[in-house]
Amino acid sequence: MTKILLVMIGGSLGALSRYAMGLLAVKLFGTGFPWGTLIVNLSGCFLVGLAFSLAERGVDFMNPQARLFFMTGYLGALTTFSTFALETVNGMRAATHLVALVNFFSNNIIGGALVLLGLWLGRLK
């Protein structure tokens, strides 16, 4: 039960941070480019890499509970892109380059195609 609560609380804070960053980015930079999404995706990628590295080194504050709260909950809700990026990089580090490349291209190409499919289906009458 504690694990579920850690993910829920982290996820709530991550979602609120994402929403707040989106509003702030529109206020600061306007709506001509999705700056809010870019900022949360890039910062999430940096933070998940840093947290994963600290966890691998056995740093005390990155214990399993902190990882559930921060990496799974907070960063998971802030941006799923960070998890995707970490999994791709870990695939490269583990010398499973084909898996990493398939993961990278599948998420980007198929993901983009599914967005287009969803847009198309949503416009059908």
PDB file of C-alpha atoms in Angstrom:
ATOM      1  CA  MET A   1       0.000   0.000   0.000  1.00  0.00           C
ATOM      2  CA  THR A   2       2.877   2.368   0.775  1.00  0.00           C
ATOM      3  CA  LYS A   3       4.308   1.838  -2.705  1.00  0.00           C
ATOM      4  CA  ILE A   4       1.008   2.755  -4.330  1.00  0.00           C
ATOM      5  CA  LEU A   5       0.745   5.909  -2.216  1.00  0.00           C
ATOM      6  CA  LEU A   6       4.298   6.954  -3.136  1.00  0.00           C
ATOM      7  CA  VAL A   7       3.540   6.614  -6.848  1.00  0.00           C
ATOM      8  CA  MET A   8       0.185   8.401  -6.463  1.00  0.00           C
ATOM      9  CA  ILE A   9       1.612  11.356  -4.543  1.00  0.00           C
ATOM     10  CA  GLY A  10       4.614  11.674  -6.852  1.00  0.00           C
ATOM     11  CA  GLY A  11       2.343  11.382  -9.879  1.00  0.00           C
ATOM     12  CA  SER A  12       0.020  14.088  -8.600  1.00  0.00           C
ATOM     13  CA  LEU A  13       2.906  16.463  -8.040  1.00  0.00           C
ATOM     14  CA  GLY A  14       4.390  15.635 -11.440  1.00  0.00           C
ATOM     15  CA  ALA A  15       1.087  16.274 -13.193  1.00  0.00           C
ATOM     16  CA  LEU A  16       0.665  19.587 -11.381  1.00  0.00           C
ATOM     17  CA  SER A  17       4.224  20.568 -12.321  1.00  0.00           C
ATOM     18  CA  ARG A  18       3.562  19.727 -15.952  1.00  0.00           C
ATOM     19  CA  TYR A  19       0.387  21.800 -15.971  1.00  0.00           C
ATOM     20  CA  ALA A  20       2.090  24.739 -14.251  1.00  0.00           C
ATOM     21  CA  MET A  21       5.042  24.624 -16.665  1.00  0.00           C
ATOM     22  CA  GLY A  22       2.663  24.650 -19.613  1.00  0.00           C
ATOM     23  CA  LEU A  23       0.891  27.732 -18.288  1.00  0.00           C
ATOM     24  CA  LEU A  24       4.158  29.481 -17.478  1.00  0.00           C
ATOM     25  CA  ALA A  25       5.636  28.727 -20.895  1.00  0.00           C
ATOM     26  CA  VAL A  26       2.583  30.135 -22.680  1.00  0.00           C
ATOM     27  CA  LYS A  27       2.783  33.250 -20.534  1.00  0.00           C
ATOM     28  CA  LEU A  28       6.510  33.714 -21.159  1.00  0.00           C
ATOM     29  CA  PHE A  29       6.899  32.551 -24.767  1.00  0.00           C
ATOM     30  CA  GLY A  30       3.421  32.545 -26.299  1.00  0.00           C
ATOM     31  CA  THR A  31       1.751  29.726 -28.224  1.00  0.00           C
ATOM     32  CA  GLY A  32       3.886  29.607 -31.377  1.00  0.00           C
ATOM     33  CA  PHE A  33       5.860  26.541 -30.198  1.00  0.00           C
ATOM     34  CA  PRO A  34       5.052  23.915 -27.539  1.00  0.00           C
ATOM     35  CA  TRP A  35       7.731  25.200 -25.156  1.00  0.00           C
ATOM     36  CA  GLY A  36       6.069  23.781 -22.056  1.00  0.00           C
ATOM     37  CA  THR A  37       6.114  20.227 -23.412  1.00  0.00           C
ATOM     38  CA  LEU A  38       9.685  20.595 -24.627  1.00  0.00           C
ATOM     39  CA  ILE A  39      10.839  21.948 -21.270  1.00  0.00           C
ATOM     40  CA  VAL A  40       9.190  19.174 -19.227  1.00  0.00           C
ATOM     41  CA  ASN A  41      10.408  16.478 -21.627  1.00  0.00           C
ATOM     42  CA  LEU A  42      14.002  17.691 -21.628  1.00  0.00           C
ATOM     43  CA  SER A  43      14.157  18.422 -17.906  1.00  0.00           C
ATOM     44  CA  GLY A  44      12.509  15.073 -17.189  1.00  0.00           C
ATOM     45  CA  CYS A  45      15.123  13.309 -19.326  1.00  0.00           C
ATOM     46  CA  PHE A  46      17.917  15.018 -17.435  1.00  0.00           C
ATOM     47  CA  LEU A  47      16.393  14.297 -14.039  1.00  0.00           C
ATOM     48  CA  VAL A  48      15.638  10.618 -14.748  1.00  0.00           C
ATOM     49  CA  GLY A  49      19.209  10.125 -15.968  1.00  0.00           C
ATOM     50  CA  LEU A  50      20.605  11.813 -12.880  1.00  0.00           C
ATOM     51  CA  ALA A  51      18.316   9.882 -10.513  1.00  0.00           C
ATOM     52  CA  PHE A  52      19.066   6.558 -12.216  1.00  0.00           C
ATOM     53  CA  SER A  53      22.800   7.215 -12.029  1.00  0.00           C
ATOM     54  CA  LEU A  54      22.588   8.099  -8.333  1.00  0.00           C
ATOM     55  CA  ALA A  55      20.511   4.991  -7.674  1.00  0.00           C
ATOM     56  CA  GLU A  56      23.087   2.846  -9.490  1.00  0.00           C
ATOM     57  CA  ARG A  57      25.833   4.326  -7.318  1.00  0.00           C
ATOM     58  CA  GLY A  58      23.836   3.416  -4.222  1.00  0.00           C
ATOM     59  CA  VAL A  59      23.357   6.975  -3.014  1.00  0.00           C
ATOM     60  CA  ASP A  60      21.267   6.784   0.165  1.00  0.00           C
ATOM     61  CA  PHE A  61      18.522   9.214  -0.771  1.00  0.00           C
ATOM     62  CA  MET A  62      17.777   7.277  -3.970  1.00  0.00           C
ATOM     63  CA  ASN A  63      16.475   4.262  -2.104  1.00  0.00           C
ATOM     64  CA  PRO A  64      13.659   2.138  -3.627  1.00  0.00           C
ATOM     65  CA  GLN A  65      10.935   4.264  -1.997  1.00  0.00           C
ATOM     66  CA  ALA A  66      12.446   7.506  -3.313  1.00  0.00           C
ATOM     67  CA  ARG A  67      12.716   5.978  -6.777  1.00  0.00           C
ATOM     68  CA  LEU A  68       9.051   4.996  -6.708  1.00  0.00           C
ATOM     69  CA  PHE A  69       8.063   8.496  -5.613  1.00  0.00           C
ATOM     70  CA  PHE A  70      10.397  10.493  -7.858  1.00  0.00           C
ATOM     71  CA  MET A  71      11.185   8.391 -10.920  1.00  0.00           C
ATOM     72  CA  THR A  72       7.975   6.399 -11.308  1.00  0.00           C
ATOM     73  CA  GLY A  73       5.493   8.865  -9.847  1.00  0.00           C
ATOM     74  CA  TYR A  74       6.804  12.405 -10.286  1.00  0.00           C
ATOM     75  CA  LEU A  75       8.810  12.038 -13.486  1.00  0.00           C
ATOM     76  CA  GLY A  76       6.344   9.508 -14.872  1.00  0.00           C
ATOM     77  CA  ALA A  77       3.571  12.070 -14.638  1.00  0.00           C
ATOM     78  CA  LEU A  78       5.776  15.018 -15.563  1.00  0.00           C
ATOM     79  CA  THR A  79       6.703  13.277 -18.794  1.00  0.00           C
ATOM     80  CA  THR A  80       6.553   9.722 -20.028  1.00  0.00           C
ATOM     81  CA  PHE A  81       9.178  10.772 -22.542  1.00  0.00           C
ATOM     82  CA  SER A  82      11.829  10.595 -19.823  1.00  0.00           C
ATOM     83  CA  THR A  83      11.048   6.932 -19.150  1.00  0.00           C
ATOM     84  CA  PHE A  84      11.144   6.176 -22.862  1.00  0.00           C
ATOM     85  CA  ALA A  85      14.493   7.957 -23.192  1.00  0.00           C
ATOM     86  CA  LEU A  86      15.964   6.107 -20.206  1.00  0.00           C
ATOM     87  CA  GLU A  87      14.840   2.732 -21.525  1.00  0.00           C
ATOM     88  CA  THR A  88      16.348   3.521 -24.922  1.00  0.00           C
ATOM     89  CA  VAL A  89      19.660   4.637 -23.424  1.00  0.00           C
ATOM     90  CA  ASN A  90      19.759   1.610 -21.114  1.00  0.00           C
ATOM     91  CA  GLY A  91      19.234  -0.573 -24.174  1.00  0.00           C
ATOM     92  CA  MET A  92      22.269   1.063 -25.786  1.00  0.00           C
ATOM     93  CA  ARG A  93      24.310   0.671 -22.590  1.00  0.00           C
ATOM     94  CA  ALA A  94      23.390  -3.001 -22.377  1.00  0.00           C
ATOM     95  CA  ALA A  95      24.630  -3.452 -25.949  1.00  0.00           C
ATOM     96  CA  THR A  96      21.162  -4.369 -27.145  1.00  0.00           C
ATOM     97  CA  HIS A  97      21.367  -1.752 -29.867  1.00  0.00           C
ATOM     98  CA  LEU A  98      18.723  -3.346 -32.050  1.00  0.00           C
ATOM     99  CA  VAL A  99      16.213  -3.311 -29.191  1.00  0.00           C
ATOM    100  CA  ALA A 100      17.095   0.311 -28.432  1.00  0.00           C
ATOM    101  CA  LEU A 101      16.704   1.337 -32.073  1.00  0.00           C
ATOM    102  CA  VAL A 102      13.409  -0.520 -32.442  1.00  0.00           C
ATOM    103  CA  ASN A 103      12.196   1.129 -29.229  1.00  0.00           C
ATOM    104  CA  PHE A 104      13.279   4.578 -30.440  1.00  0.00           C
ATOM    105  CA  PHE A 105      11.766   4.316 -33.886  1.00  0.00           C
ATOM    106  CA  SER A 106       8.640   2.468 -32.737  1.00  0.00           C
ATOM    107  CA  ASN A 107       7.793   5.101 -30.168  1.00  0.00           C
ATOM    108  CA  ASN A 108       8.460   7.992 -32.525  1.00  0.00           C
ATOM    109  CA  ILE A 109       7.246   6.679 -35.880  1.00  0.00           C
ATOM    110  CA  ILE A 110       4.373   4.479 -34.709  1.00  0.00           C
ATOM    111  CA  GLY A 111       3.474   6.998 -31.998  1.00  0.00           C
ATOM    112  CA  GLY A 112       3.282   9.785 -34.564  1.00  0.00           C
ATOM    113  CA  ALA A 113       1.284   7.573 -36.915  1.00  0.00           C
ATOM    114  CA  LEU A 114      -1.169   6.707 -34.134  1.00  0.00           C
ATOM    115  CA  VAL A 115      -1.630  10.385 -33.334  1.00  0.00           C
ATOM    116  CA  LEU A 116      -2.503  10.941 -36.994  1.00  0.00           C
ATOM    117  CA  LEU A 117      -4.856   7.928 -36.926  1.00  0.00           C
ATOM    118  CA  GLY A 118      -6.557   9.227 -33.805  1.00  0.00           C
ATOM    119  CA  LEU A 119      -6.921  12.672 -35.363  1.00  0.00           C
ATOM    120  CA  TRP A 120      -8.369  11.124 -38.500  1.00  0.00           C
ATOM    121  CA  LEU A 121     -10.799   8.899 -36.571  1.00  0.00           C
ATOM    122  CA  GLY A 122     -11.863  11.823 -34.417  1.00  0.00           C
ATOM    123  CA  ARG A 123     -12.835  13.787 -37.525  1.00  0.00           C
ATOM    124  CA  LEU A 124     -15.022  11.010 -38.981  1.00  0.00           C
ATOM    125  CA  LYS A 125     -18.725  11.721 -38.922  1.00  0.00           C
TER     126      LYS A 125
END
